[in-house]
Structures are given as structure tokens and as C-alpha cells.
Tab-separated table of C-alpha atoms and ligand atoms in Angstrom:
chain	number	residue	atom	x	y	z
O	8	MET	CA	-19.479	-15.981	-0.924
O	9	ALA	CA	-21.221	-18.923	0.771
O	10	VAL	CA	-19.475	-20.477	3.778
O	11	GLU	CA	-19.294	-23.863	2.039
O	12	ARG	CA	-17.559	-22.377	-0.998
O	13	ALA	CA	-15.139	-20.473	1.241
O	14	ARG	CA	-14.252	-23.681	3.092
O	15	GLU	CA	-13.704	-25.490	-0.191
O	16	ILE	CA	-11.256	-22.816	-1.417
O	17	ALA	CA	-9.548	-22.760	2.001
O	18	ALA	CA	-9.090	-26.545	2.053
O	19	SER	CA	-6.884	-26.511	-1.056
O	20	PHE	CA	-5.672	-22.941	-0.649
O	21	ASP	CA	-2.966	-22.015	-3.140
O	22	LEU	CA	-1.979	-18.390	-3.732
O	23	ARG	CA	-0.728	-19.326	-7.177
O	24	ALA	CA	-4.032	-20.813	-8.263
O	25	LEU	CA	-6.818	-18.682	-6.861
O	26	PRO	CA	-10.290	-19.103	-8.377
O	27	PRO	CA	-11.864	-15.985	-9.985
O	28	ASP	CA	-14.596	-15.690	-7.296
O	29	PHE	CA	-11.909	-15.238	-4.615
O	30	TYR	CA	-10.957	-11.702	-5.633
O	31	ALA	CA	-14.337	-10.009	-5.176
O	32	ASN	CA	-14.493	-11.086	-1.539
O	33	PRO	CA	-11.540	-13.027	-0.120
O	34	PHE	CA	-12.602	-12.468	3.499
O	35	PRO	CA	-14.803	-15.584	3.946
O	36	VAL	CA	-11.869	-17.664	2.667
O	37	TYR	CA	-9.515	-15.959	5.108
O	38	ALA	CA	-12.001	-16.612	7.937
O	39	ALA	CA	-12.204	-20.299	6.977
O	40	LEU	CA	-8.402	-20.529	6.958
O	41	ARG	CA	-8.073	-18.759	10.316
O	42	GLU	CA	-10.523	-21.221	11.847
O	43	SER	CA	-9.241	-24.429	10.279
O	44	GLU	CA	-5.518	-23.956	9.574
O	45	PRO	CA	-4.203	-20.544	10.638
O	46	LEU	CA	-0.760	-21.555	9.373
O	47	LYS	CA	-1.711	-23.159	6.101
O	48	ARG	CA	0.914	-25.147	4.234
O	49	MET	CA	0.556	-24.356	0.531
O	50	PRO	CA	1.467	-26.707	-2.350
O	51	ASP	CA	4.822	-24.944	-2.887
O	52	GLY	CA	5.800	-25.703	0.729
O	53	SER	CA	5.384	-22.141	2.034
O	54	TRP	CA	3.051	-21.083	4.877
O	55	PHE	CA	0.086	-18.712	4.714
O	56	LEU	CA	-0.670	-16.959	8.026
O	57	THR	CA	-4.069	-15.475	8.851
O	58	ARG	CA	-4.107	-14.811	12.640
O	59	TYR	CA	-3.415	-11.304	13.923
O	60	ALA	CA	-1.244	-12.518	16.817
O	61	ASP	CA	0.881	-14.695	14.517
O	62	LEU	CA	1.505	-11.813	12.111
O	63	VAL	CA	2.567	-9.549	14.976
O	64	ALA	CA	4.929	-12.254	16.278
O	65	VAL	CA	6.591	-12.586	12.859
O	66	TYR	CA	6.806	-8.827	12.230
O	67	ARG	CA	8.344	-8.358	15.679
O	68	ASP	CA	11.134	-10.850	15.214
O	69	ALA	CA	13.245	-9.343	12.431
O	70	GLN	CA	16.276	-11.334	13.656
O	71	VAL	CA	14.617	-14.588	12.662
O	72	PHE	CA	12.243	-13.400	9.934
O	73	SER	CA	14.200	-11.847	7.098
O	74	SER	CA	12.826	-9.460	4.473
O	75	ASP	CA	15.721	-10.190	2.106
O	76	LYS	CA	14.173	-11.674	-1.035
O	77	LYS	CA	17.239	-12.924	-2.961
O	78	VAL	CA	16.463	-16.599	-2.330
O	79	GLU	CA	12.815	-16.291	-3.379
O	80	PHE	CA	13.184	-13.878	-6.278
O	81	THR	CA	16.244	-15.278	-8.088
O	82	PRO	CA	14.300	-18.209	-9.559
O	83	LYS	CA	11.161	-16.084	-9.959
O	84	TYR	CA	12.706	-13.280	-12.065
O	85	GLY	CA	15.968	-14.860	-13.272
O	86	ALA	CA	19.563	-13.863	-12.469
O	87	GLY	CA	20.575	-10.534	-14.012
O	88	SER	CA	16.996	-9.392	-14.702
O	89	PRO	CA	15.982	-5.776	-13.963
O	90	LEU	CA	13.095	-6.958	-11.751
O	91	LEU	CA	15.474	-9.061	-9.667
O	92	GLU	CA	17.895	-6.197	-9.169
O	93	HIS	CA	15.100	-3.825	-8.236
O	94	HIS	CA	13.204	-6.046	-5.832
O	95	THR	CA	16.368	-7.157	-4.050
O	96	THR	CA	17.898	-3.669	-3.650
O	97	SER	CA	14.981	-1.638	-2.249
O	98	LEU	CA	14.914	-1.121	1.521
O	99	VAL	CA	11.653	-3.005	2.017
O	100	PHE	CA	13.178	-6.229	0.716
O	101	ASN	CA	16.417	-5.981	2.680
O	102	ASP	CA	17.562	-6.490	6.235
O	103	PRO	CA	19.832	-4.205	8.243
O	104	PRO	CA	22.329	-2.699	7.629
O	105	LEU	CA	21.216	-1.573	4.120
O	106	HIS	CA	17.633	-1.264	5.355
O	107	THR	CA	18.615	0.910	8.319
O	108	ARG	CA	20.772	3.257	6.239
O	109	VAL	CA	18.166	3.912	3.571
O	110	ARG	CA	15.287	4.159	6.027
O	111	LYS	CA	17.111	6.773	8.093
O	112	LEU	CA	17.689	8.924	5.034
O	113	ILE	CA	14.042	8.728	3.937
O	114	MET	CA	12.581	9.335	7.391
O	115	GLY	CA	14.609	12.533	7.737
O	116	ALA	CA	12.450	14.082	4.989
O	117	LEU	CA	9.161	12.725	6.362
O	118	THR	CA	9.112	14.546	9.689
O	119	ARG	CA	5.816	15.806	11.173
O	120	ARG	CA	6.735	19.319	10.137
O	121	ALA	CA	7.598	18.323	6.571
O	122	ILE	CA	4.294	16.461	6.227
O	123	ALA	CA	2.284	19.337	7.733
O	124	GLU	CA	3.900	21.638	5.174
O	125	MET	CA	2.591	19.418	2.371
O	126	GLU	CA	-1.035	19.891	3.452
O	127	PRO	CA	-1.840	23.256	1.778
O	128	GLY	CA	-0.588	22.001	-1.613
O	129	LEU	CA	-2.505	18.756	-1.183
O	130	ILE	CA	-5.722	20.668	-0.443
O	131	LEU	CA	-5.280	22.812	-3.544
O	132	LEU	CA	-4.688	19.708	-5.646
O	133	VAL	CA	-7.748	17.889	-4.248
O	134	GLU	CA	-9.995	20.927	-4.677
O	135	SER	CA	-8.851	21.387	-8.271
O	136	LEU	CA	-9.655	17.728	-9.035
O	137	LEU	CA	-13.075	18.204	-7.412
O	138	ASP	CA	-13.681	21.318	-9.553
O	139	ALA	CA	-12.959	19.303	-12.699
O	140	ILE	CA	-15.311	16.529	-11.539
O	141	GLU	CA	-18.046	19.048	-10.741
O	142	ALA	CA	-17.731	20.551	-14.217
O	143	LYS	CA	-18.271	17.082	-15.745
O	144	GLY	CA	-20.981	16.029	-13.278
O	145	GLY	CA	-18.995	12.908	-12.317
O	146	GLY	CA	-16.286	10.718	-13.748
O	147	ASP	CA	-14.273	7.756	-12.564
O	148	LEU	CA	-13.325	7.537	-8.887
O	149	VAL	CA	-9.975	5.923	-9.656
O	150	GLU	CA	-8.935	7.655	-12.860
O	151	ASP	CA	-10.208	11.175	-12.148
O	152	PHE	CA	-9.585	11.319	-8.436
O	153	ALA	CA	-7.888	8.586	-6.374
O	154	SER	CA	-4.936	7.926	-8.683
O	155	ALA	CA	-4.331	11.614	-9.482
O	156	ILE	CA	-3.413	12.461	-5.870
O	157	PRO	CA	-0.469	10.202	-4.920
O	158	VAL	CA	1.301	10.704	-8.231
O	159	GLU	CA	1.600	14.420	-7.397
O	160	ILE	CA	2.436	13.969	-3.714
O	161	ILE	CA	5.147	11.397	-4.308
O	162	GLY	CA	6.371	13.346	-7.325
O	163	ASN	CA	6.797	16.351	-4.988
O	164	LEU	CA	8.675	14.228	-2.445
O	165	LEU	CA	11.402	13.541	-5.005
O	166	ALA	CA	10.843	16.877	-6.763
O	167	VAL	CA	10.135	15.207	-10.101
O	168	PRO	CA	9.261	18.028	-12.543
O	169	HIS	CA	5.473	18.161	-13.141
O	170	GLU	CA	5.693	17.637	-16.869
O	171	GLU	CA	7.711	14.432	-16.349
O	172	ARG	CA	5.224	12.653	-14.039
O	173	GLY	CA	3.134	11.117	-16.832
O	174	PRO	CA	4.756	7.645	-16.970
O	175	LEU	CA	5.194	7.195	-13.187
O	176	ARG	CA	1.882	5.464	-12.511
O	177	ALA	CA	2.178	2.904	-15.308
O	178	TRP	CA	5.779	2.060	-14.281
O	179	SER	CA	4.699	1.648	-10.697
O	180	LEU	CA	1.728	-0.601	-11.546
O	181	ALA	CA	3.933	-2.816	-13.717
O	182	ILE	CA	6.808	-3.121	-11.230
O	183	LEU	CA	4.648	-3.799	-8.175
O	184	GLY	CA	2.302	-5.941	-10.274
O	185	ALA	CA	5.265	-8.275	-10.833
O	186	LEU	CA	5.081	-9.152	-7.113
O	187	GLU	CA	1.850	-11.095	-7.680
O	188	PRO	CA	2.161	-14.756	-6.669
O	189	ARG	CA	1.663	-15.887	-10.280
O	190	LEU	CA	3.108	-13.978	-13.223
O	191	THR	CA	2.343	-14.191	-16.937
O	192	LYS	CA	5.170	-13.801	-19.458
O	193	GLU	CA	3.681	-10.449	-20.531
O	194	GLN	CA	3.560	-9.153	-16.937
O	195	GLU	CA	7.172	-10.190	-16.435
O	196	GLU	CA	8.312	-8.486	-19.651
O	197	LEU	CA	6.382	-5.332	-18.841
O	198	GLY	CA	7.837	-5.311	-15.318
O	199	ASN	CA	11.411	-5.673	-16.623
O	200	ARG	CA	10.900	-3.012	-19.276
O	201	SER	CA	9.391	-0.647	-16.682
O	202	VAL	CA	12.375	-1.024	-14.334
O	203	ARG	CA	14.744	-0.294	-17.249
O	204	GLU	CA	12.803	2.780	-18.386
O	205	PHE	CA	12.415	4.051	-14.831
O	206	LEU	CA	16.178	3.738	-14.206
O	207	ASP	CA	17.002	5.480	-17.489
O	208	TYR	CA	14.760	8.335	-16.434
O	209	LEU	CA	16.159	8.528	-12.894
O	210	ARG	CA	19.799	8.554	-14.042
O	211	VAL	CA	19.126	11.862	-15.782
O	212	LEU	CA	17.140	13.241	-12.817
O	213	VAL	CA	19.855	12.238	-10.317
O	214	ALA	CA	22.656	13.721	-12.448
O	215	ASP	CA	20.711	16.973	-12.604
O	216	ARG	CA	20.030	16.958	-8.838
O	217	ARG	CA	23.709	16.387	-8.097
O	218	ARG	CA	24.448	19.570	-10.057
O	219	ASN	CA	21.481	21.464	-8.552
O	220	PRO	CA	20.750	20.098	-5.069
O	221	GLY	CA	17.305	20.731	-3.553
O	222	ASP	CA	16.374	21.403	0.082
O	223	PRO	CA	17.294	18.220	2.017
O	224	GLU	CA	14.603	19.048	4.613
O	225	HIS	CA	11.969	18.308	1.967
O	226	ASP	CA	13.536	16.635	-1.026
O	227	VAL	CA	14.078	12.908	-0.416
O	228	LEU	CA	16.243	12.601	-3.522
O	229	THR	CA	18.655	15.296	-2.327
O	230	ARG	CA	18.823	13.560	1.073
O	231	LEU	CA	19.622	10.217	-0.521
O	232	ILE	CA	22.324	11.840	-2.671
O	233	GLN	CA	23.816	13.848	0.197
O	234	GLY	CA	23.731	10.801	2.444
O	235	GLU	CA	26.501	9.519	0.270
O	236	SER	CA	28.869	12.221	1.502
O	237	THR	CA	27.965	11.931	5.192
O	238	GLY	CA	28.987	8.354	5.780
O	239	GLU	CA	25.638	6.745	4.811
O	240	LYS	CA	27.084	5.820	1.475
O	241	LEU	CA	24.664	4.352	-1.047
O	242	SER	CA	25.981	2.921	-4.290
O	243	GLU	CA	24.546	4.331	-7.530
O	244	THR	CA	22.391	1.200	-7.903
O	245	GLU	CA	21.115	1.447	-4.314
O	246	LEU	CA	20.315	5.112	-4.803
O	247	LEU	CA	18.407	4.621	-8.066
O	248	GLN	CA	16.538	1.478	-7.012
O	249	ASN	CA	15.398	3.013	-3.728
O	250	CYS	CA	14.095	6.049	-5.614
O	251	VAL	CA	12.101	3.684	-7.822
O	252	PHE	CA	10.751	2.009	-4.688
O	253	ILE	CA	9.705	5.250	-2.965
O	254	LEU	CA	8.004	6.443	-6.123
O	255	ASN	CA	6.131	3.134	-6.315
O	256	ALA	CA	5.355	2.518	-2.637
O	257	GLY	CA	3.128	5.494	-2.074
O	258	HIS	CA	1.247	5.167	-5.293
O	259	GLU	CA	-1.130	2.333	-5.799
O	260	THR	CA	-1.511	1.766	-2.050
O	261	THR	CA	-2.789	5.319	-1.504
O	262	THR	CA	-4.884	5.272	-4.681
O	263	ASN	CA	-6.567	2.149	-3.375
O	264	LEU	CA	-7.097	3.578	0.109
O	265	ILE	CA	-9.075	6.461	-1.425
O	266	GLY	CA	-10.864	4.367	-4.071
O	267	ASN	CA	-11.747	1.520	-1.683
O	268	ALA	CA	-13.080	3.990	0.876
O	269	LEU	CA	-15.377	5.805	-1.543
O	270	VAL	CA	-16.716	2.506	-2.902
O	271	ALA	CA	-17.174	1.055	0.612
O	272	LEU	CA	-19.281	4.056	1.621
O	273	GLU	CA	-21.761	3.134	-1.117
O	274	GLU	CA	-22.108	-0.287	0.441
O	275	TRP	CA	-22.411	1.086	4.005
O	276	PRO	CA	-24.906	3.980	3.688
O	277	GLN	CA	-25.318	4.351	7.450
O	278	GLU	CA	-21.591	4.855	7.869
O	279	LYS	CA	-21.638	7.334	5.006
O	280	ASP	CA	-24.445	9.270	6.736
O	281	ARG	CA	-22.566	9.195	9.987
O	282	LEU	CA	-19.431	10.595	8.334
O	283	LEU	CA	-21.462	13.242	6.531
O	284	ARG	CA	-23.088	14.309	9.802
O	285	THR	CA	-19.623	14.534	11.389
O	286	ILE	CA	-18.272	16.623	8.528
O	287	GLY	CA	-21.295	18.955	8.551
O	288	ARG	CA	-22.186	21.722	6.150
O	289	GLN	CA	-19.242	24.031	6.742
O	290	PRO	CA	-16.458	21.735	7.779
O	291	ASP	CA	-13.896	22.897	10.279
O	292	TRP	CA	-11.194	20.565	8.998
O	293	ASP	CA	-8.786	21.133	11.885
O	294	ALA	CA	-11.444	20.163	14.417
O	295	LEU	CA	-12.384	17.158	12.286
O	296	GLU	CA	-8.900	15.695	12.156
O	297	PRO	CA	-9.370	13.123	14.969
O	298	ALA	CA	-12.697	11.858	13.536
O	299	MET	CA	-11.289	11.682	9.996
O	300	THR	CA	-8.210	9.861	11.282
O	301	LEU	CA	-10.427	7.207	12.911
O	302	ALA	CA	-12.393	6.860	9.671
O	303	VAL	CA	-9.267	6.532	7.499
O	304	ASP	CA	-7.789	3.904	9.814
O	305	GLU	CA	-11.014	1.932	9.633
O	306	PHE	CA	-10.963	2.034	5.827
O	307	LEU	CA	-7.370	0.811	5.999
O	308	ARG	CA	-8.331	-2.056	8.302
O	309	PHE	CA	-11.461	-3.038	6.436
O	310	GLU	CA	-10.115	-3.090	2.871
O	311	SER	CA	-6.350	-3.023	3.352
O	312	SER	CA	-4.810	-1.876	0.094
O	313	ASN	CA	-1.746	-4.054	0.663
O	314	GLN	CA	-3.099	-7.473	1.620
O	315	LEU	CA	0.054	-9.595	1.751
O	316	GLY	CA	3.578	-9.430	3.132
O	317	ASN	CA	6.412	-11.960	3.070
O	318	ARG	CA	9.257	-13.121	5.275
O	319	ARG	CA	11.782	-15.989	5.321
O	320	ALA	CA	12.775	-17.777	8.530
O	321	LEU	CA	16.552	-17.717	8.949
O	322	ARG	CA	16.409	-20.328	11.726
O	323	ALA	CA	14.048	-23.070	12.825
O	324	CYS	CA	11.391	-21.488	15.035
O	325	GLU	CA	7.847	-21.786	16.320
O	326	VAL	CA	4.881	-19.588	15.421
O	327	GLY	CA	1.375	-20.082	16.805
O	328	GLY	CA	2.238	-23.593	18.001
O	329	VAL	CA	3.619	-24.710	14.607
O	330	GLN	CA	7.289	-25.594	14.087
O	331	LEU	CA	8.803	-23.884	11.057
O	332	PRO	CA	12.138	-25.086	9.635
O	333	ALA	CA	15.032	-22.789	8.744
O	334	GLY	CA	14.328	-21.368	5.281
O	335	ALA	CA	10.536	-21.472	5.694
O	336	LEU	CA	8.787	-18.912	3.489
O	337	VAL	CA	5.799	-17.267	5.131
O	338	THR	CA	3.099	-15.085	3.609
O	339	LEU	CA	1.569	-12.690	6.117
O	340	CYS	CA	-2.058	-12.094	5.225
O	341	ILE	CA	-2.715	-8.546	6.421
O	342	GLY	CA	-6.249	-8.679	4.988
O	343	ALA	CA	-7.057	-11.686	7.171
O	344	ALA	CA	-5.346	-10.411	10.340
O	345	ASN	CA	-7.279	-7.152	10.059
O	346	ARG	CA	-10.529	-9.136	10.202
O	347	ASP	CA	-9.481	-11.405	13.077
O	348	PRO	CA	-12.265	-11.524	15.710
O	349	ALA	CA	-9.646	-12.243	18.385
O	350	GLN	CA	-8.378	-8.679	17.850
O	351	PHE	CA	-11.337	-6.714	16.460
O	352	GLU	CA	-14.912	-6.719	17.696
O	353	HIS	CA	-17.332	-7.352	14.788
O	354	PRO	CA	-14.438	-7.408	12.326
O	355	ASP	CA	-16.649	-7.655	9.224
O	356	VAL	CA	-18.489	-4.450	10.110
O	357	LEU	CA	-17.221	-1.112	8.810
O	358	ASP	CA	-17.289	1.096	11.915
O	359	LEU	CA	-15.843	4.506	11.109
O	360	ALA	CA	-15.726	5.479	14.778
O	361	ARG	CA	-13.804	2.332	15.803
O	362	GLU	CA	-11.389	3.098	18.636
O	363	ASN	CA	-8.160	1.322	19.504
O	364	ASN	CA	-7.857	0.179	15.900
O	365	ARG	CA	-4.405	-1.396	15.869
O	366	HIS	CA	-4.671	-2.666	12.315
O	367	LEU	CA	-1.709	-3.983	10.344
O	368	ALA	CA	-2.407	-2.222	7.032
O	369	PHE	CA	0.981	-0.476	7.309
O	370	GLY	CA	2.747	-3.591	8.563
O	371	PHE	CA	4.510	-3.528	11.915
O	372	GLY	CA	8.055	-3.582	13.285
O	373	ILE	CA	11.223	-2.306	11.649
O	374	HIS	CA	9.717	-2.207	8.151
O	375	GLN	CA	6.475	-0.511	9.146
O	376	CYS	CA	5.429	1.830	6.352
O	377	ALA	CA	7.709	4.866	6.230
O	378	GLY	CA	4.952	6.876	4.555
O	379	LEU	CA	2.095	6.137	6.948
O	380	SER	CA	1.593	9.715	8.167
O	381	LEU	CA	1.643	10.968	4.609
O	382	ALA	CA	-0.835	8.280	3.516
O	383	ARG	CA	-3.165	9.139	6.404
O	384	LEU	CA	-3.002	12.828	5.505
O	385	GLU	CA	-3.807	12.064	1.859
O	386	GLY	CA	-6.696	9.831	2.949
O	387	ARG	CA	-8.175	12.437	5.315
O	388	VAL	CA	-7.986	15.292	2.831
O	389	ALA	CA	-9.115	13.312	-0.223
O	390	ILE	CA	-11.976	11.347	1.323
O	391	GLY	CA	-13.213	14.161	3.587
O	392	ARG	CA	-13.222	16.838	0.913
O	393	PHE	CA	-14.773	14.553	-1.695
O	394	LEU	CA	-17.667	13.815	0.669
O	395	ALA	CA	-18.097	17.437	1.681
O	396	ARG	CA	-18.342	18.485	-1.988
O	397	PHE	CA	-20.403	15.572	-3.309
O	398	PRO	CA	-22.438	14.140	-0.431
O	399	HIS	CA	-24.900	12.504	-2.860
O	400	TYR	CA	-22.406	10.851	-5.212
O	401	ARG	CA	-23.524	7.500	-6.637
O	402	LEU	CA	-21.709	4.751	-8.494
O	403	THR	CA	-23.284	4.489	-11.936
O	404	GLU	CA	-21.915	1.017	-12.739
O	405	ALA	CA	-20.529	-1.846	-10.708
O	406	PRO	CA	-16.855	-0.982	-10.074
O	407	THR	CA	-14.195	-3.202	-11.676
O	408	ARG	CA	-11.805	-4.955	-9.282
O	409	GLY	CA	-8.076	-5.022	-9.963
O	410	GLY	CA	-8.169	-8.836	-9.734
O	411	ARG	CA	-4.985	-9.052	-7.722
O	412	ALA	CA	-4.289	-10.822	-4.450
O	413	ARG	CA	-1.589	-8.515	-3.094
O	414	PHE	CA	-2.882	-5.041	-3.944
O	415	ARG	CA	-6.585	-4.705	-3.282
O	416	GLY	CA	-8.348	-1.999	-5.226
O	417	PHE	CA	-10.459	-1.057	-8.213
O	418	LEU	CA	-9.430	-0.359	-11.787
O	419	GLU	CA	-12.558	1.619	-12.564
O	420	ALA	CA	-15.443	3.009	-10.534
O	421	PRO	CA	-17.673	5.319	-12.636
O	422	PHE	CA	-19.832	7.716	-10.623
O	423	SER	CA	-22.058	10.745	-10.861
O	424	ILE	CA	-22.170	13.537	-8.311
O	425	VAL	CA	-25.967	13.572	-7.915
F	17	HEM	C1	-2.446	3.613	2.171
F	17	HEM	C2	-1.208	3.734	1.781
F	17	HEM	C3	-0.101	2.791	2.139
F	17	HEM	C4	-0.134	1.494	2.577
F	17	HEM	C5	-1.359	0.628	2.845
F	17	HEM	C6	1.243	1.075	2.749
F	17	HEM	C7	1.617	-0.176	3.211
F	17	HEM	C8	2.914	-0.544	3.508
F	17	HEM	C9	3.305	-1.783	4.141
F	17	HEM	C10	2.352	-2.908	4.551
F	17	HEM	C11	4.659	-1.765	4.293
F	17	HEM	C12	5.508	-2.834	4.984
F	17	HEM	C13	6.068	-3.877	4.079
F	17	HEM	C14	6.745	-5.004	4.836
F	17	HEM	O1	6.909	-4.967	6.050
F	17	HEM	O2	7.104	-5.974	4.190
F	17	HEM	C15	5.138	-0.514	3.731
F	17	HEM	C16	6.448	-0.138	3.656
F	17	HEM	C17	6.878	1.057	3.114
F	17	HEM	N1	6.098	2.096	2.636
F	17	HEM	FE1	4.083	2.155	2.611
F	17	HEM	N2	2.077	2.103	2.398
F	17	HEM	C18	1.297	3.173	2.019
F	17	HEM	C19	1.739	4.421	1.612
F	17	HEM	C20	3.047	4.813	1.525
F	17	HEM	C21	3.495	6.135	1.134
F	17	HEM	C22	2.603	7.345	0.812
F	17	HEM	C23	4.851	6.100	1.105
F	17	HEM	C24	5.711	7.282	0.734
F	17	HEM	C25	6.820	7.635	1.179
F	17	HEM	C26	5.271	4.764	1.533
F	17	HEM	C27	6.564	4.331	1.675
F	17	HEM	C28	6.928	3.116	2.209
F	17	HEM	C29	8.319	2.719	2.423
F	17	HEM	C30	9.554	3.563	2.081
F	17	HEM	C31	8.277	1.430	2.977
F	17	HEM	C32	9.458	0.554	3.357
F	17	HEM	C33	9.758	0.721	4.819
F	17	HEM	C34	10.849	-0.198	5.323
F	17	HEM	O3	11.142	-1.220	4.705
F	17	HEM	O4	11.412	0.160	6.350
F	17	HEM	N3	4.147	4.011	1.763
F	17	HEM	N4	4.050	0.232	3.284
């Protein structure tokens, strides 16, 4: 996108009315905003923040900047709607004490040991997907590979029976899709229907798990249920809605990490060669872990799968030299902060050996992604093993973007392995 065009979009920037050419490459627009108005007032009165330091300041101050979305979402989804109940009950859109209680229960099942124990199963899954791709000579990066991984990993986390995982991805896309700044009637209806269907499904799963508890060291659902009897009491609604959230949170974000990375490597052949040289002919995956971790973090910085976050100021305050009134709604642009030259040298260059990469792709502060170690593991195994098996893969058509501002990824990316 030409600089002039980026400045034009930035001058009248409105998240609810983004032009079609924004989605392919929003970064020049973010750069123009960072330079001209790093706290941009949008037509609806809210602020759009693009500087790294300003995002960190907001994330850090959870006393002033609330994650509770009742004020914003009640008019958006309508009182009594399934989407409203869901998006105002999950831990990510709440403040302490509900946030603290739920987070503690989830984190207890995401220990280093628990995640390390997931690795062998993840490797088997990835290798079996690669076998299927090899047999076909290619396929679609998103459909046949990237999206097939998180659905299994997150399904395992809540011990959802394999044969019941089919609808999870579509529910998740519809429910998180409803967070887009502008919603069509169809998207809203689909989102509401998906919450209803998801809850109907989970009621049966939870009733069964109450009768047949799993291992709380590994099964997040059993932990959430047992939490109820150890003083961390969650209501039935809190329990079900937080299960919906966990099943959604690790889904599209991780799919897009893997898909974005494999598409980006096509556009950065030197970085692809560098990674291939690092991986070598007979990879010693344990020895490669630090290099793969650097690469995954750079993919996360460069094309952050979750581009936007939101907070509401509970009191009048100052951010980056701008006075914000009590009640101010702020959108934190992770995609822009992760390309801020004040924080990252050559921010628009994909550098898979970048050190000291303190990107904000997982957020920061008390709500920082609870699944970040799991996401990094999935990224390392999926991207590394794909490259080792198919070093000469090529996209056969231009990939199709999701066309969304919040979740950055591709819907389709057809490829062949030679
Ligand atoms: C590349 C993959 C992922 C990305 C980019 C990502 C990104 C994020 C971000 C930015 C937040 C913070 C939201 C905020 O502060 O408003 C978050 C929260 C969260 N994520 Fe992730 N996520 C990913 C994968 C996962 C996975 C695999 C899980 C599975 C357990 C997960 C579970 C959560 C949970 C439970 C929260 C809420 C934490 C809280 O509110 O305390 N995420 N994620």
C-alpha cells in the first residue's frame, strides 16, 4: 500500500468502516497512525492506540483499565442474548475476582510438565497430517494442516471425545467472529446460535464428567468442576461459558500462527532458507528448540494472529501524554505495537533469529495469554516438522485472507509439496 493511501486511511481511521484494501496489509496504516496520532480518536468516541509503550502502560494498569465488557457489549449484542452472556462471563472479559478464580483453575492444568507431556501426541498428530498431505502431493495449508492441529490439542485439554470434535471449529469461528468491530445481522445470528449449541453440547459433557471425573492434573474441565468443591466456586453458567472460551481461545489464534508463518516464508525466501539450514537434514528437535522458539516468536510478532485488544478506563487518566476521561474505551492495536520502530529494530523485516523479541502477540499483564506455552509448542512442532518434510512446498494460488481486523489469518492457502 502506498504511503499516501495509508495516510488517507489513517486520517479518517474508523475500525467500523475499514476499506477493503486495508485487510491485505494494514501495517502502513498503523505506521501512519503511530506517526501522526498514536492515540487516535475514532468517530464513535473511542481511542485507537498504536505505540508499543502506550499498550504496555495500559496492559500494566489493570486497576484503571478494566477488561469487563458489560458496558460495551450490552448495546452491541442486546440484553439477554447468548453472545452477551458468553462474552461477559469468560475470564478474558472480566476483572478480578472472577478472573483470578478461573485463571488459577486453568493454569493448574497448564504446567510445564503437563505441556511437555502433550508433545509426543502432538508430534504423532502432526506427522499423520503430513503423511496425508504427502499422499495427496499437497492440499490447503489452513484446511489440511493449520486448523487440524489446535482442534485436537484443545479438545484433549477438555477431554472432548474425538468423535464429538467436528462442530468445535465452526462454533469457535462464529463466536469469536462476533467480536469484529462491525457485525452483520447474519454474523450476529450465527454467533448467538453457536453459543446456544455449544452450551447444549457442554451441558451433556459436564454432566458426564461430574459422574466420571478425569485426571485434574491434565483435564481442565475436571479442574473447573472440582474447583467448585474447593472454595473456588464457579456457577454453572461461569463453568460452561469459560469452557466455551477455552475451547475457542486456542483455536483460530493457533491456526493463524501456523498458517501465517507458512505463507510468510513464501514471501521471505531467505528466511525460509535460513530456517531450513538450521533444521538440517536429520533434525535433532531437542537441540533445535531454542532456534525454533525464536522463529515462532518472530512469526507471532510479524503477523500477530490476534491484532486487537480492548479496555475501558474506570477513572480519568493519562496515556502517552493524552488525557482520557473516565469511561474511555481504548482499542489496543497489537499488530501496530509489534511493528513499532521505537521497540523493534527494522520492524517490517521478518528476522527469524531476532533476539530480545518482547512482542505483545499474547498480550501482557494479568490477562496475558494462559495458553502461550502451549501455542508456542504447537507452533514449533507444526512449522518445524512441516518444513523438514516439505522443504520445497509452494503456494499454487494466492492465499485468501480472512478479511477480519481482529483475527489475522487466511481462509485458504492451496499448496503443493514440490
Ligand atoms: C498463537 C496462539 C495464541 C495467541 C496469539 C493468543 C493471544 C491471546 C491474547 C492477546 C490474550 C489476551 C487478551 C487480553 O488481554 O485482552 C489471550 C488470552 C487468553 N488465551 Fe490466548 N492466544 C493463543 C493461544 C491460546 C491457547 C492455545 C490457549 C489454550 C489454553 C489460550 C488461552 C487463553 C486464555 C484462557 C486467555 C485469557 C487469559 C486471561 O484473561 O487471564 N490461548 N490470548
